């Protein structure tokens, strides 16, 4: 698949013999390379808006403006449109939309996949697009039959005249519908009439991935294309001083060596030649102050900061006075490490810089930002950059970074070399010098009255801001508080009369970024672990304490009670096992987990996780369950194994042998239960992650009496 757009500009063509009307619509490469439409076929399709087109043979193609990185968004978004269209699901497919103003998320005002926002934000626009197309098809059929539109109904891709039972397929009506005016504000279906939404539905992208037809940026080939691998500073903030490329140029297959913004790029006929050439470079770096960086030193610095008050992020009542007057106090400190995204598909992109414009092929979570960054690197306007969206093998936030690092490097290489370039980061490259979830330290204290009721809560957080110095700073940092640092800790749902959360924001050269579920990854662990401490301190069942404190929070209680009931909370666990629970709210979704654990030769083993989810109206139950199952595996990996450590400025981990992933035999049974809801759909990609670690650690405490306060978990902590 070359990836060349069949129509690069917006098309406006009136109906002609065998033709249709395209309104503000940009033609895209097909998600299935073998089915890319030709220009003649394109002219015959009915495309009343940017989100859908219907071919004369009745095939419906939905345009997906979000990144498909394994979360199933291409299916759920297609379902939203297909429901309102009354399409035959067997005839529905999708294509990944390029970067462009037509495909901007209307809530986030940019084309981005993050914050578990895809279904929540696109539900309205896609349903409206489907309803509009359906109305036009009905109007075309009614006009052809000479009957009132009110006498026509739709069913599975067909318009039916109810009194006479005459029918015409959507494909037959495409040309006639294309010349009709586009109606505004077409009424949407009553959810009671849904036929597709809410039903378990197989994913549309699975067959192409199974049979190798899905196109990733690594699959893209361009005439004369070279492959680039870049030598970057071994420490954070280091700068290139000089380099000798004579040995690199002697490597068979190496064609060019060029200096770019981030270091030195070796361009070759293939990846391995480029890699060997990069390794042969002699590079001198100005390492700067980052060469002395150490996570051990940072941990101690953070611990000391946590003993002092920070900037107040949230406060109710008077926590300080309540603590001072408490009958009993309980204090604990928690540590969480830097974490890498460690995506299965390494970072990569293809760029082709030409005099008439620039083209980029990439799996991106940040098309709007990446397109603008590519334009700046190429020296052109954003509208001169054609940005092709491809599949991507995992993102977790890494492919949505403010510097667009891997896209910019590809463009810089192509511009310098004068040929198309496929840039590839190795996994070692990304683990050594990518972006990370920040290192966090927390100190939390609570006060209890004589009856054991919680009267005070004081939570001090220490760590880096992920948005300071980026274009997002004005939106996330207010009065010195980065909201992503304290989310999940502030505005607690628990009925505690005096509470305060304060923050120390540190200045460290390590590049940090949102990581799946962002700040909730550390705050949920601290809050839910410490709440369990308080339950055991007061001799209260952890479930009952939460129920008492959440009495005025029905959606919190809904998932908590459902998970507990399904897990058999209150009944004896199997011999040698114990249960723990945690509940958390993030991205407008509530999730509770109950974990069942044991120790096998002193090593923790998670046997079962029972989950309850309230994400509003469910679009695809299969997709929701798959995301929660994946979140459990992701969360367990971080809990049991993951940590980025730094010594002498250098990251010590390099690949999956020393930055371990959960193995398939370690994956527990995951049982997911969905709360029935008529509330608006909310996100599910991230909310399953935060409660995993505290649920497991609370179970381990119940089993061993040992409290885990530092991640990743070390078996010796359970023996201390």
XYZ file of C-alpha atoms in Angstrom:
720
model
C 0.000 0.000 0.000
C 1.534 3.286 -1.077
C -0.731 5.387 1.116
C -1.232 8.021 -1.590
C -4.519 9.905 -1.185
C -6.822 9.494 -4.157
C -8.246 12.960 -3.619
C -5.968 15.299 -1.706
C -8.308 18.260 -1.564
C -11.903 18.676 -0.567
C -14.264 17.659 -3.343
C -17.527 19.165 -4.337
C -19.060 17.344 -7.274
C -22.663 17.430 -8.360
C -24.520 14.280 -9.294
C -24.043 13.036 -12.796
C -24.733 9.777 -14.537
C -23.610 7.145 -12.056
C -22.230 9.860 -9.751
C -22.981 11.274 -6.314
C -22.339 14.348 -4.191
C -19.396 14.796 -1.853
C -19.782 17.588 0.665
C -16.657 18.805 2.448
C -15.265 15.302 2.313
C -11.698 14.141 1.974
C -11.044 10.727 0.425
C -8.856 8.450 2.435
C -6.746 5.368 1.941
C -8.706 2.306 2.923
C -7.962 0.559 6.189
C -7.843 -2.518 3.983
C -5.152 -1.878 1.424
C -6.621 -4.323 -1.080
C -9.947 -2.484 -1.047
C -8.774 1.081 -1.638
C -11.409 2.742 -3.858
C -10.515 4.178 -7.223
C -11.598 7.648 -8.353
C -14.589 6.371 -10.330
C -15.913 4.454 -7.362
C -15.355 7.462 -5.126
C -17.523 9.645 -7.333
C -20.414 7.193 -7.000
C -20.506 7.083 -3.214
C -23.018 8.992 -1.116
C -21.173 11.105 1.473
C -23.457 13.613 3.187
C -20.824 14.517 5.779
C -17.217 13.819 6.702
C -18.054 10.759 8.774
C -19.807 8.332 6.424
C -20.049 7.259 2.830
C -22.315 4.691 1.248
C -21.254 2.914 -1.936
C -23.635 1.808 -4.703
C -23.253 -1.779 -3.553
C -24.556 -0.809 -0.107
C -21.237 -0.867 1.728
C -21.077 1.694 4.535
C -17.703 3.178 5.488
C -17.332 5.091 8.734
C -14.420 7.525 9.086
C -12.624 7.146 12.412
C -10.884 10.257 13.719
C -9.373 8.499 16.729
C -6.263 6.313 16.905
C -6.963 2.587 16.744
C -4.266 1.236 19.015
C -5.944 -1.955 20.098
C -8.693 -0.453 22.249
C -11.424 -1.206 19.688
C -12.448 2.376 19.039
C -12.912 1.711 15.320
C -15.728 -0.684 16.197
C -17.463 1.325 18.916
C -17.467 4.549 16.893
C -18.734 2.696 13.827
C -21.522 1.219 15.940
C -22.662 4.684 17.027
C -23.097 5.862 13.464
C -24.483 2.570 12.161
C -27.182 2.513 14.847
C -28.645 5.841 13.794
C -28.216 4.996 10.130
C -30.076 1.700 10.586
C -27.293 0.079 8.593
C -26.813 -3.602 7.969
C -23.859 -4.269 10.286
C -22.515 -6.927 7.915
C -22.030 -4.138 5.353
C -20.244 -1.699 7.695
C -16.499 -1.041 7.581
C -14.228 1.804 8.604
C -11.261 3.880 7.513
C -8.815 5.831 9.645
C -9.234 9.546 9.011
C -6.206 11.678 8.170
C -5.331 14.783 10.139
C -7.724 17.538 9.173
C -10.123 20.113 10.544
C -13.120 18.003 9.571
C -12.041 15.326 12.023
C -11.392 17.419 15.121
C -12.890 16.194 18.385
C -15.567 18.845 19.033
C -15.001 18.780 22.789
C -11.198 18.792 22.799
C -10.946 21.106 19.755
C -8.215 19.021 18.226
C -7.691 15.581 16.742
C -6.466 13.584 19.706
C -6.967 10.191 21.314
C -6.576 10.396 25.057
C -8.353 10.906 28.328
C -10.663 7.974 27.582
C -12.698 10.468 25.568
C -13.391 8.804 22.227
C -16.874 7.389 22.772
C -17.855 10.110 25.232
C -16.972 12.953 22.876
C -17.852 11.415 19.526
C -21.162 9.814 20.442
C -23.170 12.924 19.583
C -21.467 13.864 16.290
C -21.428 10.312 14.933
C -24.988 9.537 15.890
C -26.055 12.812 14.275
C -24.099 11.971 11.136
C -25.825 8.604 10.886
C -29.266 10.076 11.500
C -28.689 12.752 8.854
C -27.637 10.214 6.235
C -30.631 8.041 7.078
C -33.015 10.997 6.711
C -31.611 11.800 3.273
C -31.976 8.200 2.116
C -35.570 8.134 3.326
C -36.245 11.417 1.530
C -34.767 10.050 -1.686
C -36.862 6.885 -1.518
C -40.056 8.775 -0.698
C -39.468 11.195 -3.554
C -38.902 8.346 -5.999
C -42.061 6.576 -4.933
C -44.066 9.792 -4.677
C -45.148 9.055 -1.123
C -44.884 10.936 2.197
C -41.639 10.395 4.088
C -43.679 9.576 7.179
C -44.824 6.352 5.493
C -41.237 5.125 5.118
C -39.220 3.171 7.646
C -35.686 1.796 7.593
C -34.293 -1.587 8.495
C -30.817 -3.083 8.002
C -29.685 -0.885 5.120
C -33.072 -0.701 3.406
C -35.811 1.927 3.106
C -39.288 0.389 3.193
C -42.601 1.973 2.202
C -44.728 0.492 4.995
C -48.155 0.542 3.317
C -46.984 -1.172 0.115
C -43.928 -3.085 1.417
C -41.873 -1.702 -1.464
C -38.202 -1.423 -0.548
C -34.916 -0.069 -1.877
C -31.415 -0.626 -0.526
C -29.223 2.234 0.608
C -26.793 1.582 -2.227
C -29.556 1.971 -4.821
C -30.524 5.323 -3.312
C -27.015 6.777 -3.101
C -27.127 8.871 -6.276
C -30.608 10.231 -5.614
C -29.862 11.037 -1.982
C -26.677 12.846 -2.934
C -28.499 15.706 -4.678
C -30.843 16.432 -1.785
C -30.235 19.213 0.724
C -28.567 18.140 3.947
C -31.106 18.462 6.791
C -30.160 20.009 10.110
C -30.774 18.685 13.623
C -32.370 15.410 12.626
C -33.958 13.755 15.707
C -32.013 10.848 17.158
C -33.419 7.445 18.022
C -35.046 6.637 21.304
C -32.503 4.350 23.010
C -35.321 1.886 23.595
C -35.255 1.245 19.842
C -31.538 0.440 19.651
C -30.740 -2.752 17.764
C -26.943 -2.588 17.797
C -25.763 -0.386 20.657
C -25.456 -2.286 23.898
C -25.041 -5.663 22.215
C -21.753 -7.627 22.280
C -20.202 -7.015 18.865
C -17.038 -8.515 17.325
C -14.371 -5.988 16.417
C -14.112 -4.778 12.840
C -10.317 -4.546 12.873
C -9.661 -8.127 13.976
C -9.793 -9.890 10.570
C -7.335 -7.488 8.918
C -4.926 -7.802 11.833
C -5.189 -11.579 11.910
C -4.549 -11.885 8.179
C -1.841 -9.216 8.039
C -3.812 -6.721 5.959
C -3.838 -3.919 8.533
C -1.416 -1.127 7.702
C 0.963 0.165 10.355
C 3.544 2.836 9.596
C 6.177 0.097 9.615
C 4.358 -1.422 6.619
C 4.530 1.741 4.494
C 6.936 1.714 1.551
C 7.773 4.705 -0.656
C 9.916 4.836 -3.795
C 13.543 5.425 -2.839
C 12.782 5.242 0.873
C 15.608 4.909 3.389
C 15.389 3.740 7.004
C 16.750 5.963 9.766
C 17.970 5.190 13.283
C 19.079 8.080 15.511
C 21.856 8.391 18.099
C 20.504 10.520 20.964
C 22.021 11.838 24.169
C 22.532 9.093 26.765
C 21.370 11.461 29.534
C 18.428 13.820 29.832
C 19.171 17.282 28.501
C 22.466 16.355 26.834
C 23.538 18.181 23.643
C 25.506 17.046 20.609
C 29.067 18.412 20.515
C 30.616 16.546 17.594
C 30.640 13.221 15.801
C 32.808 11.132 13.490
C 30.731 9.157 10.982
C 33.569 7.460 9.052
C 32.987 4.047 10.630
C 29.234 4.351 10.195
C 29.536 5.173 6.499
C 31.681 2.078 6.024
C 28.809 -0.193 7.125
C 27.268 -1.922 4.062
C 23.886 -0.387 3.263
C 24.476 2.947 4.991
C 23.686 5.773 2.558
C 23.791 9.002 4.561
C 24.572 10.349 8.022
C 22.939 13.638 8.995
C 22.731 15.749 12.140
C 19.164 16.538 13.240
C 17.700 18.331 16.234
C 17.858 15.385 18.616
C 21.198 13.920 17.569
C 22.732 12.077 14.614
C 20.647 10.048 12.151
C 22.066 7.161 10.138
C 20.084 6.444 6.959
C 20.410 3.093 5.251
C 18.721 0.718 2.869
C 17.203 -1.212 5.783
C 16.792 -1.161 9.535
C 19.674 -3.422 10.503
C 22.174 -1.540 8.369
C 20.987 1.715 9.936
C 21.207 0.205 13.410
C 24.739 -1.087 12.853
C 25.735 2.254 11.383
C 24.312 4.115 14.349
C 26.214 1.844 16.732
C 29.446 2.530 14.800
C 29.196 6.304 15.229
C 31.727 8.092 17.399
C 29.707 10.808 19.140
C 30.790 13.336 21.744
C 28.034 14.764 23.938
C 27.817 17.759 26.250
C 26.031 15.862 29.016
C 25.246 18.829 31.240
C 23.840 18.575 34.792
C 21.685 15.556 33.879
C 24.781 13.343 34.139
C 24.543 13.369 37.941
C 20.880 12.399 38.132
C 19.979 9.431 40.349
C 16.577 8.035 41.307
C 17.944 7.024 44.704
C 18.847 10.646 45.392
C 15.486 11.833 44.063
C 13.630 9.420 46.328
C 15.368 10.868 49.384
C 14.820 14.443 48.195
C 11.117 13.734 47.656
C 10.807 12.076 51.067
C 12.181 15.159 52.761
C 9.918 17.499 50.792
C 6.887 15.456 51.824
C 7.554 16.342 55.474
C 6.778 19.995 54.724
C 3.535 21.631 53.542
C 3.156 22.186 49.799
C 0.888 24.394 47.739
C -2.724 23.693 48.697
C -4.617 21.957 45.906
C -7.873 21.276 47.765
C -9.186 21.829 51.232
C -12.401 21.347 53.206
C -12.767 22.176 56.884
C -9.560 22.549 58.860
C -7.407 19.447 58.464
C -4.474 20.768 60.508
C -6.572 21.586 63.562
C -8.533 18.350 63.279
C -5.307 16.335 63.153
C -3.907 18.185 66.156
C -7.036 17.431 68.150
C -7.504 13.824 67.078
C -7.693 11.031 69.622
C -5.491 8.887 67.374
C -3.485 9.588 64.237
C -2.163 7.304 61.546
C 0.593 8.304 59.098
C 2.086 6.524 56.085
C 4.383 7.271 53.153
C 4.187 5.841 49.668
C 6.618 5.710 46.726
C 5.872 5.061 43.066
C 8.601 4.905 40.402
C 9.108 6.379 36.976
C 7.303 4.189 34.436
C 7.811 3.773 30.693
C 4.950 3.241 28.253
C 6.793 0.254 26.750
C 4.444 -0.100 23.781
C 4.618 -3.390 21.903
C 5.175 -1.596 18.579
C 8.267 0.637 18.823
C 7.893 4.261 17.744
C 8.126 4.833 14.007
C 6.952 7.142 11.254
C 7.432 7.679 7.517
C 7.977 11.166 6.113
C 8.353 12.414 2.565
C 9.322 16.069 2.244
C 8.891 17.424 -1.298
C 8.842 20.850 -2.864
C 5.059 20.626 -3.351
C 4.271 19.490 0.185
C 4.994 16.942 2.884
C 3.394 13.604 3.605
C 3.590 11.718 6.883
C 2.428 8.211 7.748
C 2.253 7.493 11.474
C 0.273 5.845 14.202
C -0.555 8.949 16.192
C -2.666 9.853 19.191
C -2.088 13.527 18.446
C -2.757 14.152 14.756
C -3.405 17.891 15.068
C -0.232 18.536 17.069
C 1.854 16.141 14.972
C 0.693 17.714 11.707
C 1.625 21.201 12.949
C 4.990 19.982 14.258
C 5.706 18.227 10.968
C 4.955 21.441 9.099
C 7.340 23.426 11.273
C 10.077 20.837 10.788
C 9.509 20.771 7.035
C 9.306 24.556 6.725
C 5.775 24.687 5.351
C 2.217 25.392 6.454
C 0.169 22.723 8.275
C -2.268 22.576 5.355
C 0.671 21.535 3.176
C 1.228 18.437 5.306
C -0.865 15.406 4.423
C -0.935 13.282 7.543
C -2.010 9.673 7.004
C -3.257 7.866 10.102
C -2.217 4.232 10.416
C -2.879 1.543 12.976
C -0.572 1.598 15.969
C 0.518 -1.139 18.311
C -0.121 0.448 21.682
C 0.099 4.060 22.781
C -0.851 4.554 26.464
C -0.082 8.274 25.935
C 3.404 7.864 24.443
C 2.204 8.681 20.931
C 0.640 11.917 22.163
C 3.585 13.991 23.263
C 3.828 17.789 22.921
C 7.135 17.675 21.039
C 5.934 15.109 18.450
C 9.438 13.675 18.772
C 9.301 10.683 16.454
C 7.275 12.498 13.787
C 9.580 15.530 13.813
C 12.670 13.330 13.555
C 11.243 11.540 10.515
C 10.511 14.859 8.800
C 13.935 16.273 9.649
C 15.604 13.162 8.240
C 13.621 13.304 5.001
C 14.263 17.014 4.566
C 17.995 16.594 5.152
C 18.332 13.512 2.954
C 16.016 14.588 0.159
C 14.274 11.181 0.067
C 11.390 9.491 1.882
C 12.515 8.180 5.269
C 11.107 5.619 7.639
C 12.323 6.479 11.130
C 12.451 3.657 13.681
C 13.111 3.859 17.406
C 14.279 0.640 18.983
C 12.656 -0.325 22.257
C 15.993 0.401 23.916
C 15.884 3.904 22.437
C 12.484 4.580 23.956
C 13.235 3.050 27.354
C 16.533 4.940 27.556
C 15.348 8.345 26.446
C 11.613 8.610 25.931
C 8.904 9.968 28.184
C 7.868 8.582 31.566
C 5.145 8.564 34.174
C 6.681 10.697 36.933
C 8.281 9.413 40.105
C 5.920 10.140 43.016
C 6.169 10.305 46.792
C 3.186 10.823 49.089
C 2.778 11.349 52.800
C -0.703 10.918 54.174
C -2.041 11.330 57.692
C -5.478 10.806 59.185
C -7.047 11.657 62.508
C -9.590 9.494 64.343
C -11.918 10.465 67.156
C -12.523 8.336 70.247
C -15.171 6.284 68.440
C -12.888 5.544 65.498
C -14.552 7.946 63.022
C -12.210 9.641 60.563
C -12.112 13.347 61.376
C -9.066 14.529 59.414
C -7.182 13.708 56.217
C -3.912 15.317 55.099
C -2.298 14.200 51.823
C 1.002 15.690 50.603
C 2.142 14.825 47.069
C 5.650 15.292 45.616
C 6.498 14.892 41.935
C 6.991 16.463 38.522
C 4.415 18.255 36.427
C 3.760 16.633 33.074
C 2.357 19.788 31.467
C 4.682 22.554 32.695
C 6.491 24.092 29.749
C 4.080 22.620 27.192
C 1.220 24.285 25.278
C -1.166 22.624 27.747
C 0.181 24.460 30.783
C -2.419 27.299 30.675
C -5.235 24.750 30.787
C -3.919 22.413 33.475
C -1.858 24.536 35.875
C -3.664 27.028 38.084
C -2.037 28.769 41.043
C 0.988 26.516 40.704
C -1.066 23.306 40.845
C -0.950 20.889 37.926
C -4.376 19.253 38.003
C -2.908 16.064 36.541
C -0.649 15.714 39.591
C -3.506 15.715 42.099
C -6.452 14.248 40.185
C -7.959 11.368 42.095
C -6.724 12.821 45.400
C -8.685 16.062 45.478
C -12.445 16.318 45.988
C -12.599 12.942 47.687
C -16.019 11.274 47.647
C -15.492 9.950 51.165
C -17.395 11.871 53.847
C -14.450 13.168 55.856
C -15.183 16.585 57.399
C -11.642 17.990 57.369
C -9.354 17.234 54.456
C -6.485 18.852 52.580
C -4.288 17.901 49.639
C -1.101 19.856 48.936
C 1.570 19.524 46.278
C 5.308 20.007 45.825
C 6.128 20.248 42.112
C 9.752 19.293 41.491
C 12.104 20.420 38.746
C 13.916 17.418 37.248
C 15.318 17.042 33.695
C 13.586 13.676 33.154
C 11.014 14.029 30.375
C 7.590 13.111 31.719
C 4.240 12.508 30.086
C 0.750 11.193 30.708
C 0.760 7.426 31.168
C -2.401 5.353 31.006
C -4.793 6.952 33.545
C -2.318 9.798 34.253
C -2.354 11.104 37.856
C -4.903 8.552 38.991
C -2.174 5.904 38.764
C -0.540 7.150 41.952
C -3.387 8.845 43.815
C -5.708 5.820 43.708
C -2.968 3.589 45.104
C -2.311 5.943 48.002
C -5.927 6.780 48.839
C -7.323 3.251 48.590
C -4.385 1.648 50.396
C -4.518 4.142 53.243
C -8.276 3.838 53.573
C -7.741 0.117 54.051
C -5.180 0.952 56.753
C -7.848 2.982 58.534
C -10.369 0.163 58.251
C -7.971 -2.285 59.902
C -6.882 0.312 62.475
C -10.494 0.740 63.592
C -11.443 -2.918 63.301
C -13.904 -2.186 60.498
C -14.528 -4.314 57.446
C -12.958 -2.440 54.471
C -16.182 -2.749 52.471
C -18.334 -1.494 55.325
C -16.055 1.505 55.957
C -16.326 2.526 52.333
C -20.068 2.030 52.302
C -20.393 4.275 55.341
C -18.222 7.023 53.864
C -19.885 6.787 50.439
C -23.480 6.838 51.672
C -24.212 9.965 49.589
C -22.430 8.681 46.456
C -24.791 6.281 44.619
C -22.602 5.563 41.586
C -19.585 4.829 43.774
C -21.733 2.510 45.849
C -23.167 0.911 42.747
C -19.845 -0.460 41.499
C -18.543 -1.187 44.975
C -21.550 -3.276 45.963
C -21.737 -5.061 42.611
C -18.066 -6.076 42.639
C -18.243 -7.175 46.274
C -21.376 -9.265 45.704
C -20.024 -10.966 42.594
C -16.697 -11.710 44.311
C -18.360 -13.257 47.320
C -17.067 -10.638 49.738
C -17.869 -11.693 53.281
C -17.702 -15.397 52.513
C -14.472 -17.298 53.214
C -11.825 -17.126 50.491
C -10.402 -20.408 49.203
C -7.722 -21.875 51.492
C -4.449 -19.944 51.354
C -6.052 -16.946 49.670
C -7.372 -13.541 50.699
C -9.384 -10.786 49.088
C -8.881 -7.050 48.853
C -10.903 -4.320 47.211
C -10.542 -0.815 45.840
C -12.850 1.617 44.074
C -11.987 4.681 42.029
C -13.506 7.263 39.699
C -11.568 8.584 36.715
C -12.502 9.971 33.314
C -16.152 10.092 34.436
C -16.231 6.323 34.946
C -16.474 4.337 38.171
C -14.591 1.053 38.619
C -14.307 -1.303 41.584
C -12.017 -4.332 41.735
C -11.921 -7.205 44.194
C -8.650 -9.136 43.941
C -8.103 -12.658 45.206
C -4.450 -13.487 45.949
C -2.143 -16.059 47.457
C 1.593 -16.508 47.998
C 3.336 -19.219 46.010
C 6.753 -19.890 47.533
C 6.717 -16.345 48.879
C 5.811 -14.783 45.517
C 2.426 -13.054 45.134
C -0.047 -14.676 42.770
C -3.269 -12.958 41.693
C -5.822 -15.628 40.880
C -8.950 -13.651 40.202
C -10.081 -10.057 39.787
C -13.801 -9.315 39.967
C -14.613 -5.931 38.447
C -17.678 -3.712 38.310
C -17.883 -0.795 35.887
C -20.243 2.143 35.517
C -19.396 3.895 32.243
C -22.898 5.131 31.501
C -24.715 3.666 28.528
C -22.552 0.866 27.151
C -21.890 0.871 23.404
C -20.148 -2.491 23.014
C -20.088 -4.716 26.118
C -17.378 -6.890 24.563
C -15.176 -3.847 24.089
C -15.706 -2.620 27.642
C -14.865 -6.019 29.098
C -11.763 -6.336 26.926
C -10.545 -2.925 28.063
C -11.008 -3.802 31.716
C -9.214 -7.124 31.233
C -6.356 -5.280 29.548
C -6.313 -2.683 32.309
C -5.933 -5.421 34.913
C -2.930 -6.858 33.060
C -1.465 -3.384 32.607
C -1.972 -2.502 36.257
C -0.509 -5.788 37.478
C 2.586 -5.271 35.340
C 3.194 -1.905 37.010
C 2.468 -3.294 40.459
C 4.659 -6.382 40.235
C 7.528 -5.492 37.932
C 7.797 -2.028 36.383
C 10.270 0.645 37.409
C 12.571 2.975 35.528
C 15.680 3.679 37.591
C 18.432 6.169 36.796
C 22.072 6.190 37.813
C 24.668 8.730 36.667
C 21.993 10.241 34.453
C 21.384 7.009 32.539
C 18.264 4.881 32.526
C 19.250 1.392 33.631
C 16.473 -0.573 31.904
C 16.625 -1.359 28.201
C 14.072 -3.948 27.056
C 11.537 -6.485 28.248
C 14.163 -8.620 29.970
C 14.765 -5.955 32.621
C 11.538 -3.979 32.213
C 9.253 -6.956 32.564
C 5.720 -7.398 31.328
C 3.163 -9.672 32.953
C 3.435 -13.129 31.359
C 0.321 -14.776 30.015
C 0.434 -17.545 32.628
C 0.435 -14.851 35.331
C -2.764 -13.240 34.081
C -5.606 -13.823 36.516
C -9.165 -14.707 35.684
C -10.980 -11.390 35.192
C -14.731 -11.243 35.641
C -16.293 -7.960 34.494
C -19.788 -6.813 35.465
C -21.414 -3.745 33.931
C -23.803 -1.460 35.784
C -26.895 -0.890 33.670
C -27.235 2.823 33.049
C -29.047 5.329 30.869
C -26.475 8.025 31.647
C -24.263 9.366 28.813
C -21.457 7.042 27.719
C -18.090 7.740 29.326
C -14.534 6.471 28.894
C -13.210 2.994 29.542
C -9.651 2.838 28.169
C -8.019 4.030 31.388
C -10.373 3.816 34.411
C -9.719 0.106 34.989
C -6.040 0.690 35.791
C -5.987 2.810 39.004
C -7.822 0.421 41.377
C -5.725 -2.627 40.404
C -2.665 -2.036 42.594
C -4.538 -1.061 45.763
C -6.992 -3.958 45.440
C -4.124 -6.445 45.165
C -2.062 -4.842 47.928
C -5.086 -4.707 50.204
C -5.574 -8.435 49.582
C -1.923 -9.103 50.357
C -2.268 -7.176 53.596
C -5.277 -9.293 54.517
C -3.219 -12.396 53.747
C 0.129 -11.482 55.328
C -0.378 -8.455 57.570
C 2.318 -6.651 55.538
C 1.455 -3.308 53.960
C 2.988 -2.505 50.559
C 3.824 1.190 50.321
C 6.512 1.188 47.670
C 6.039 0.002 44.083
C 6.882 -2.169 42.330
C 6.150 -4.823 44.894
C 9.188 -6.721 46.129
C 8.680 -10.201 47.626
C 10.932 -9.264 50.537
C 8.398 -6.591 51.533
C 5.992 -9.383 52.380
C 8.589 -11.045 54.594
C 9.784 -7.958 56.451
